[in-house]
């Protein structure tokens, strides 16, 4: 099975509210994690990443939290906007010296007006 | 600068035919990846190039799939004797030598009739 998965396939939030998208991973060898945003008909777009020696990293309106104890990753989006509507994927490096990423199935974020 | 580009954007072929999909990475990026994304799923790793050589092809599903990168820049993914199950979006990503982040192209949507 997949080593990276998401808790919720669809998340609906009101415009202006904060969004939290969760992700569980199982590969203890992974030391690098990324969040991608994918709009319909487009390739994944890099949002933010974090290495395993960090617990939190902030970007513009986004924050990634990493809990290695429970192998959990989350993406927080502040003050969501209509343009945030997309599918969000967490991904991890394959670990063990192997390059390439392992992706989960994705969470569809829907912004309600 | 220009991002990763992929051609064609769409390819429709018949079962049993041969297809080639092209990827132009970001200029100067030494690492190049191919992924396959089925409907409603996250991308799945296929193959990774470092320079001209395939450093890891463990994700290729079978020997009908082959990829080359003869000059360390443009890459071609080749699929022989296509099957309906090969229908998917084929994504290419590239990464600068010392960086972690992979940047994706828009993908090629392959439909095998």
PDB file of C-alpha atoms in Angstrom:
ATOM      1  CA  UNK A   1       0.000   0.000   0.000  1.00  0.00           C
ATOM      2  CA  UNK A   2       0.924   3.652  -0.102  1.00  0.00           C
ATOM      3  CA  UNK A   3       3.227   4.965   2.557  1.00  0.00           C
ATOM      4  CA  UNK A   4       1.687   8.423   2.443  1.00  0.00           C
ATOM      5  CA  UNK A   5      -2.032   9.034   2.796  1.00  0.00           C
ATOM      6  CA  UNK A   6      -4.522  11.710   3.647  1.00  0.00           C
ATOM      7  CA  UNK A   7      -7.251  11.669   6.250  1.00  0.00           C
ATOM      8  CA  UNK A   8      -9.940  13.538   4.285  1.00  0.00           C
ATOM      9  CA  UNK A   9     -10.570  13.354   0.545  1.00  0.00           C
ATOM     10  CA  UNK A  10     -12.554  16.630   0.485  1.00  0.00           C
ATOM     11  CA  UNK A  11     -12.393  19.687   2.708  1.00  0.00           C
ATOM     12  CA  UNK A  12     -14.821  22.564   2.357  1.00  0.00           C
ATOM     13  CA  UNK A  13     -14.105  25.889   4.076  1.00  0.00           C
ATOM     14  CA  UNK A  14     -15.478  29.397   3.980  1.00  0.00           C
ATOM     15  CA  UNK A  15     -13.506  32.050   2.184  1.00  0.00           C
ATOM     16  CA  UNK A  16     -11.378  33.890   4.699  1.00  0.00           C
ATOM     17  CA  UNK A  17     -11.242  30.998   7.148  1.00  0.00           C
ATOM     18  CA  UNK A  18      -8.133  28.988   7.896  1.00  0.00           C
ATOM     19  CA  UNK A  19      -7.727  25.521   6.409  1.00  0.00           C
ATOM     20  CA  UNK A  20      -5.877  22.557   7.817  1.00  0.00           C
ATOM     21  CA  UNK A  21      -5.056  19.602   5.612  1.00  0.00           C
ATOM     22  CA  UNK A  22      -3.659  16.498   7.254  1.00  0.00           C
ATOM     23  CA  UNK A  23      -1.400  13.730   6.076  1.00  0.00           C
ATOM     24  CA  UNK A  24      -0.077  10.522   7.611  1.00  0.00           C
ATOM     25  CA  UNK A  25       3.088   8.805   6.487  1.00  0.00           C
ATOM     26  CA  UNK A  26       4.536   5.453   7.369  1.00  0.00           C
ATOM     27  CA  UNK A  27       8.082   5.446   6.002  1.00  0.00           C
ATOM     28  CA  UNK A  28      10.391   6.077   8.945  1.00  0.00           C
ATOM     29  CA  UNK A  29      13.302   6.500   6.545  1.00  0.00           C
ATOM     30  CA  UNK A  30      11.802   9.607   4.955  1.00  0.00           C
ATOM     31  CA  UNK A  31      13.543  12.806   5.937  1.00  0.00           C
ATOM     32  CA  UNK A  32      12.007  15.299   3.537  1.00  0.00           C
ATOM     33  CA  UNK A  33       8.368  16.224   3.066  1.00  0.00           C
ATOM     34  CA  UNK A  34       6.639  18.478   0.584  1.00  0.00           C
ATOM     35  CA  UNK A  35       3.196  19.893  -0.011  1.00  0.00           C
ATOM     36  CA  UNK A  36       2.034  20.383  -3.571  1.00  0.00           C
ATOM     37  CA  UNK A  37      -1.050  22.100  -4.930  1.00  0.00           C
ATOM     38  CA  UNK A  38      -2.608  20.784  -8.131  1.00  0.00           C
ATOM     39  CA  UNK A  39      -5.249  22.629 -10.095  1.00  0.00           C
ATOM     40  CA  UNK A  40      -7.334  20.882 -12.691  1.00  0.00           C
ATOM     41  CA  UNK A  41      -5.366  20.117 -15.838  1.00  0.00           C
ATOM     42  CA  UNK A  42      -2.073  21.311 -14.389  1.00  0.00           C
ATOM     43  CA  UNK A  43       0.985  19.739 -12.852  1.00  0.00           C
ATOM     44  CA  UNK A  44       1.665  19.812  -9.109  1.00  0.00           C
ATOM     45  CA  UNK A  45       2.858  23.200  -7.887  1.00  0.00           C
ATOM     46  CA  UNK A  46       5.325  23.398  -5.012  1.00  0.00           C
ATOM     47  CA  UNK A  47       3.937  25.094  -1.901  1.00  0.00           C
ATOM     48  CA  UNK A  48       6.266  24.414   0.990  1.00  0.00           C
ATOM     49  CA  UNK A  49       8.652  21.764   2.254  1.00  0.00           C
ATOM     50  CA  UNK A  50      10.180  20.664   5.516  1.00  0.00           C
ATOM     51  CA  UNK A  51      13.044  18.450   6.549  1.00  0.00           C
ATOM     52  CA  UNK A  52      12.778  15.951   9.362  1.00  0.00           C
ATOM     53  CA  UNK A  53      15.041  17.986  11.643  1.00  0.00           C
ATOM     54  CA  UNK A  54      12.332  20.650  11.837  1.00  0.00           C
ATOM     55  CA  UNK A  55       8.873  20.677  13.434  1.00  0.00           C
ATOM     56  CA  UNK A  56       7.439  23.736  11.754  1.00  0.00           C
ATOM     57  CA  UNK A  57       8.072  25.901   8.766  1.00  0.00           C
ATOM     58  CA  UNK A  58       6.220  28.964   7.614  1.00  0.00           C
ATOM     59  CA  UNK A  59       5.733  30.491   4.219  1.00  0.00           C
ATOM     60  CA  UNK A  60       3.421  33.094   2.837  1.00  0.00           C
ATOM     61  CA  UNK A  61      -0.014  32.256   4.312  1.00  0.00           C
ATOM     62  CA  UNK A  62       1.051  28.625   4.703  1.00  0.00           C
ATOM     63  CA  UNK A  63       2.560  26.661   7.565  1.00  0.00           C
ATOM     64  CA  UNK A  64       3.689  23.057   7.564  1.00  0.00           C
ATOM     65  CA  UNK A  65       3.852  21.100  10.803  1.00  0.00           C
ATOM     66  CA  UNK A  66       5.699  17.822  11.162  1.00  0.00           C
ATOM     67  CA  UNK A  67       5.145  15.416  14.053  1.00  0.00           C
ATOM     68  CA  UNK A  68       7.635  12.627  13.696  1.00  0.00           C
ATOM     69  CA  UNK A  69       6.411  10.824  16.793  1.00  0.00           C
ATOM     70  CA  UNK A  70       3.070  10.016  15.205  1.00  0.00           C
ATOM     71  CA  UNK A  71       4.258  10.386  11.605  1.00  0.00           C
ATOM     72  CA  UNK A  72       1.869  13.183  10.841  1.00  0.00           C
ATOM     73  CA  UNK A  73       2.176  16.169   8.534  1.00  0.00           C
ATOM     74  CA  UNK A  74      -0.223  19.064   8.187  1.00  0.00           C
ATOM     75  CA  UNK A  75      -0.615  22.087   5.964  1.00  0.00           C
ATOM     76  CA  UNK A  76      -2.259  25.178   7.346  1.00  0.00           C
ATOM     77  CA  UNK A  77      -3.510  27.816   4.942  1.00  0.00           C
ATOM     78  CA  UNK A  78      -4.424  31.149   6.500  1.00  0.00           C
ATOM     79  CA  UNK A  79      -7.275  33.316   5.246  1.00  0.00           C
ATOM     80  CA  UNK A  80      -8.216  31.041   2.374  1.00  0.00           C
ATOM     81  CA  UNK A  81      -8.995  32.618  -0.968  1.00  0.00           C
ATOM     82  CA  UNK A  82     -10.911  31.307  -3.985  1.00  0.00           C
ATOM     83  CA  UNK A  83      -7.599  30.668  -5.710  1.00  0.00           C
ATOM     84  CA  UNK A  84      -6.703  28.165  -3.013  1.00  0.00           C
ATOM     85  CA  UNK A  85      -9.295  25.733  -4.399  1.00  0.00           C
ATOM     86  CA  UNK A  86      -7.312  22.744  -5.652  1.00  0.00           C
ATOM     87  CA  UNK A  87      -6.176  19.261  -4.723  1.00  0.00           C
ATOM     88  CA  UNK A  88      -3.380  19.239  -2.182  1.00  0.00           C
ATOM     89  CA  UNK A  89      -0.874  16.413  -1.983  1.00  0.00           C
ATOM     90  CA  UNK A  90       1.679  15.665   0.636  1.00  0.00           C
ATOM     91  CA  UNK A  91       4.728  13.808  -0.540  1.00  0.00           C
ATOM     92  CA  UNK A  92       7.811  12.350   1.051  1.00  0.00           C
ATOM     93  CA  UNK A  93      11.119  11.282  -0.311  1.00  0.00           C
ATOM     94  CA  UNK A  94      11.332   7.561  -0.728  1.00  0.00           C
ATOM     95  CA  UNK A  95      14.107   7.299   1.820  1.00  0.00           C
ATOM     96  CA  UNK A  96      16.840   4.749   2.168  1.00  0.00           C
ATOM     97  CA  UNK A  97      18.945   6.547  -0.398  1.00  0.00           C
ATOM     98  CA  UNK A  98      16.280   6.243  -3.084  1.00  0.00           C
ATOM     99  CA  UNK A  99      15.416   9.419  -4.915  1.00  0.00           C
ATOM    100  CA  UNK A 100      11.944  10.358  -6.077  1.00  0.00           C
ATOM    101  CA  UNK A 101       8.805  11.139  -4.119  1.00  0.00           C
ATOM    102  CA  UNK A 102       5.929   9.081  -2.760  1.00  0.00           C
ATOM    103  CA  UNK A 103       2.595  10.886  -2.930  1.00  0.00           C
ATOM    104  CA  UNK A 104      -0.674  10.395  -1.143  1.00  0.00           C
ATOM    105  CA  UNK A 105      -4.048  10.465  -2.875  1.00  0.00           C
ATOM    106  CA  UNK A 106      -4.726  14.134  -2.197  1.00  0.00           C
ATOM    107  CA  UNK A 107      -7.293  16.320  -0.474  1.00  0.00           C
ATOM    108  CA  UNK A 108      -9.668  18.399  -2.536  1.00  0.00           C
ATOM    109  CA  UNK A 109      -9.968  21.811  -0.900  1.00  0.00           C
ATOM    110  CA  UNK A 110     -13.150  23.665  -1.795  1.00  0.00           C
ATOM    111  CA  UNK A 111     -13.499  27.329  -0.863  1.00  0.00           C
ATOM    112  CA  UNK A 112     -17.082  28.410  -0.267  1.00  0.00           C
ATOM    113  CA  UNK A 113     -17.892  32.080  -0.978  1.00  0.00           C
TER     114      UNK A 113
ATOM    115  CA  UNK B   1      12.669  31.668 -16.222  1.00  0.00           C
ATOM    116  CA  UNK B   2      10.837  28.930 -18.089  1.00  0.00           C
ATOM    117  CA  UNK B   3       9.516  25.998 -16.151  1.00  0.00           C
ATOM    118  CA  UNK B   4       9.376  22.341 -17.070  1.00  0.00           C
ATOM    119  CA  UNK B   5       7.623  21.818 -20.370  1.00  0.00           C
ATOM    120  CA  UNK B   6       6.092  18.649 -21.758  1.00  0.00           C
ATOM    121  CA  UNK B   7       4.873  17.739 -25.194  1.00  0.00           C
ATOM    122  CA  UNK B   8       2.394  16.829 -26.392  1.00  0.00           C
ATOM    123  CA  UNK B   9      -0.151  18.039 -23.866  1.00  0.00           C
ATOM    124  CA  UNK B  10      -2.551  15.346 -25.028  1.00  0.00           C
ATOM    125  CA  UNK B  11      -1.948  12.115 -26.882  1.00  0.00           C
ATOM    126  CA  UNK B  12      -4.606   9.715 -28.075  1.00  0.00           C
ATOM    127  CA  UNK B  13      -3.455   6.405 -29.455  1.00  0.00           C
ATOM    128  CA  UNK B  14      -4.762   2.964 -30.181  1.00  0.00           C
ATOM    129  CA  UNK B  15      -4.037  -0.157 -28.212  1.00  0.00           C
ATOM    130  CA  UNK B  16      -0.808  -1.737 -29.371  1.00  0.00           C
ATOM    131  CA  UNK B  17       0.754   1.437 -30.740  1.00  0.00           C
ATOM    132  CA  UNK B  18       4.054   3.010 -29.726  1.00  0.00           C
ATOM    133  CA  UNK B  19       4.197   6.465 -28.138  1.00  0.00           C
ATOM    134  CA  UNK B  20       6.890   8.919 -27.124  1.00  0.00           C
ATOM    135  CA  UNK B  21       6.419  11.652 -24.542  1.00  0.00           C
ATOM    136  CA  UNK B  22       8.893  14.492 -24.247  1.00  0.00           C
ATOM    137  CA  UNK B  23      10.087  16.495 -21.271  1.00  0.00           C
ATOM    138  CA  UNK B  24      12.178  19.674 -21.306  1.00  0.00           C
ATOM    139  CA  UNK B  25      13.442  20.315 -17.769  1.00  0.00           C
ATOM    140  CA  UNK B  26      14.317  23.655 -16.254  1.00  0.00           C
ATOM    141  CA  UNK B  27      17.611  24.785 -17.728  1.00  0.00           C
ATOM    142  CA  UNK B  28      20.549  23.622 -15.659  1.00  0.00           C
ATOM    143  CA  UNK B  29      18.612  21.073 -13.634  1.00  0.00           C
ATOM    144  CA  UNK B  30      20.618  17.867 -13.480  1.00  0.00           C
ATOM    145  CA  UNK B  31      17.968  15.624 -11.958  1.00  0.00           C
ATOM    146  CA  UNK B  32      14.887  14.616 -13.924  1.00  0.00           C
ATOM    147  CA  UNK B  33      11.941  12.441 -12.898  1.00  0.00           C
ATOM    148  CA  UNK B  34       8.992  10.811 -14.581  1.00  0.00           C
ATOM    149  CA  UNK B  35       5.780  10.111 -12.702  1.00  0.00           C
ATOM    150  CA  UNK B  36       2.428   8.693 -13.723  1.00  0.00           C
ATOM    151  CA  UNK B  37      -0.834   9.992 -12.320  1.00  0.00           C
ATOM    152  CA  UNK B  38      -4.066   8.064 -12.658  1.00  0.00           C
ATOM    153  CA  UNK B  39      -7.406   9.751 -12.206  1.00  0.00           C
ATOM    154  CA  UNK B  40      -8.066  10.640  -8.579  1.00  0.00           C
ATOM    155  CA  UNK B  41      -4.655   9.467  -7.438  1.00  0.00           C
ATOM    156  CA  UNK B  42      -1.366  11.056  -6.533  1.00  0.00           C
ATOM    157  CA  UNK B  43       1.594  10.816  -8.902  1.00  0.00           C
ATOM    158  CA  UNK B  44       3.556   7.565  -8.856  1.00  0.00           C
ATOM    159  CA  UNK B  45       7.309   7.500  -9.352  1.00  0.00           C
ATOM    160  CA  UNK B  46       8.539   5.847 -12.536  1.00  0.00           C
ATOM    161  CA  UNK B  47      12.180   6.718 -13.155  1.00  0.00           C
ATOM    162  CA  UNK B  48      14.889   9.141 -12.072  1.00  0.00           C
ATOM    163  CA  UNK B  49      17.802  10.479 -14.116  1.00  0.00           C
ATOM    164  CA  UNK B  50      20.922  12.106 -12.765  1.00  0.00           C
ATOM    165  CA  UNK B  51      22.545  13.615 -15.808  1.00  0.00           C
ATOM    166  CA  UNK B  52      22.344  11.188 -18.718  1.00  0.00           C
ATOM    167  CA  UNK B  53      21.997   8.013 -16.720  1.00  0.00           C
ATOM    168  CA  UNK B  54      18.913   6.402 -15.252  1.00  0.00           C
ATOM    169  CA  UNK B  55      19.838   6.280 -11.580  1.00  0.00           C
ATOM    170  CA  UNK B  56      16.653   4.523 -10.531  1.00  0.00           C
ATOM    171  CA  UNK B  57      14.102   2.901 -12.847  1.00  0.00           C
ATOM    172  CA  UNK B  58      12.430   0.793 -10.195  1.00  0.00           C
ATOM    173  CA  UNK B  59       9.068   2.464 -10.748  1.00  0.00           C
ATOM    174  CA  UNK B  60       8.706   1.450 -14.383  1.00  0.00           C
ATOM    175  CA  UNK B  61       5.774  -0.992 -14.425  1.00  0.00           C
ATOM    176  CA  UNK B  62       7.195  -3.384 -17.039  1.00  0.00           C
ATOM    177  CA  UNK B  63       9.592  -3.639 -19.959  1.00  0.00           C
ATOM    178  CA  UNK B  64       7.198  -1.871 -22.316  1.00  0.00           C
ATOM    179  CA  UNK B  65       8.271   1.366 -20.638  1.00  0.00           C
ATOM    180  CA  UNK B  66      11.629   2.927 -21.327  1.00  0.00           C
ATOM    181  CA  UNK B  67      13.096   6.394 -20.926  1.00  0.00           C
ATOM    182  CA  UNK B  68      16.201   8.127 -22.206  1.00  0.00           C
ATOM    183  CA  UNK B  69      18.037  11.360 -21.588  1.00  0.00           C
ATOM    184  CA  UNK B  70      20.946  11.199 -24.028  1.00  0.00           C
ATOM    185  CA  UNK B  71      22.400  14.667 -23.497  1.00  0.00           C
ATOM    186  CA  UNK B  72      21.456  15.209 -19.896  1.00  0.00           C
ATOM    187  CA  UNK B  73      18.697  17.665 -20.672  1.00  0.00           C
ATOM    188  CA  UNK B  74      15.603  16.636 -22.656  1.00  0.00           C
ATOM    189  CA  UNK B  75      14.116  13.274 -21.781  1.00  0.00           C
ATOM    190  CA  UNK B  76      11.787  10.997 -23.713  1.00  0.00           C
ATOM    191  CA  UNK B  77       9.505   8.418 -22.143  1.00  0.00           C
ATOM    192  CA  UNK B  78       8.755   5.613 -24.566  1.00  0.00           C
ATOM    193  CA  UNK B  79       5.886   3.169 -24.254  1.00  0.00           C
ATOM    194  CA  UNK B  80       5.669   0.162 -26.546  1.00  0.00           C
ATOM    195  CA  UNK B  81       2.562  -1.860 -27.334  1.00  0.00           C
ATOM    196  CA  UNK B  82       0.348   0.494 -25.376  1.00  0.00           C
ATOM    197  CA  UNK B  83      -2.498  -0.932 -23.332  1.00  0.00           C
ATOM    198  CA  UNK B  84      -5.689   0.738 -22.117  1.00  0.00           C
ATOM    199  CA  UNK B  85      -4.324   0.594 -18.583  1.00  0.00           C
ATOM    200  CA  UNK B  86      -1.500   2.906 -19.625  1.00  0.00           C
ATOM    201  CA  UNK B  87      -3.988   5.761 -19.893  1.00  0.00           C
ATOM    202  CA  UNK B  88      -2.953   8.396 -17.374  1.00  0.00           C
ATOM    203  CA  UNK B  89      -1.248  11.760 -17.053  1.00  0.00           C
ATOM    204  CA  UNK B  90       2.503  11.417 -17.352  1.00  0.00           C
ATOM    205  CA  UNK B  91       4.321  14.068 -15.352  1.00  0.00           C
ATOM    206  CA  UNK B  92       7.912  15.166 -15.576  1.00  0.00           C
ATOM    207  CA  UNK B  93       9.785  16.993 -12.836  1.00  0.00           C
ATOM    208  CA  UNK B  94      13.270  18.406 -12.531  1.00  0.00           C
ATOM    209  CA  UNK B  95      15.488  19.424  -9.660  1.00  0.00           C
ATOM    210  CA  UNK B  96      18.634  21.486  -9.378  1.00  0.00           C
ATOM    211  CA  UNK B  97      21.703  19.547  -8.354  1.00  0.00           C
ATOM    212  CA  UNK B  98      21.963  20.467  -4.687  1.00  0.00           C
ATOM    213  CA  UNK B  99      18.381  21.402  -4.029  1.00  0.00           C
ATOM    214  CA  UNK B 100      15.578  19.225  -2.744  1.00  0.00           C
ATOM    215  CA  UNK B 101      12.590  20.676  -4.525  1.00  0.00           C
ATOM    216  CA  UNK B 102      11.190  19.004  -7.614  1.00  0.00           C
ATOM    217  CA  UNK B 103       9.346  21.249 -10.045  1.00  0.00           C
ATOM    218  CA  UNK B 104       6.704  19.647 -12.191  1.00  0.00           C
ATOM    219  CA  UNK B 105       5.621  20.195 -15.742  1.00  0.00           C
ATOM    220  CA  UNK B 106       1.972  20.347 -16.862  1.00  0.00           C
ATOM    221  CA  UNK B 107       1.939  16.694 -17.864  1.00  0.00           C
ATOM    222  CA  UNK B 108       0.947  14.748 -20.960  1.00  0.00           C
ATOM    223  CA  UNK B 109      -2.485  13.166 -20.863  1.00  0.00           C
ATOM    224  CA  UNK B 110      -2.233   9.804 -22.615  1.00  0.00           C
ATOM    225  CA  UNK B 111      -5.402   8.053 -23.703  1.00  0.00           C
ATOM    226  CA  UNK B 112      -5.180   4.553 -25.108  1.00  0.00           C
ATOM    227  CA  UNK B 113      -8.315   3.523 -26.974  1.00  0.00           C
TER     228      UNK B 113
END
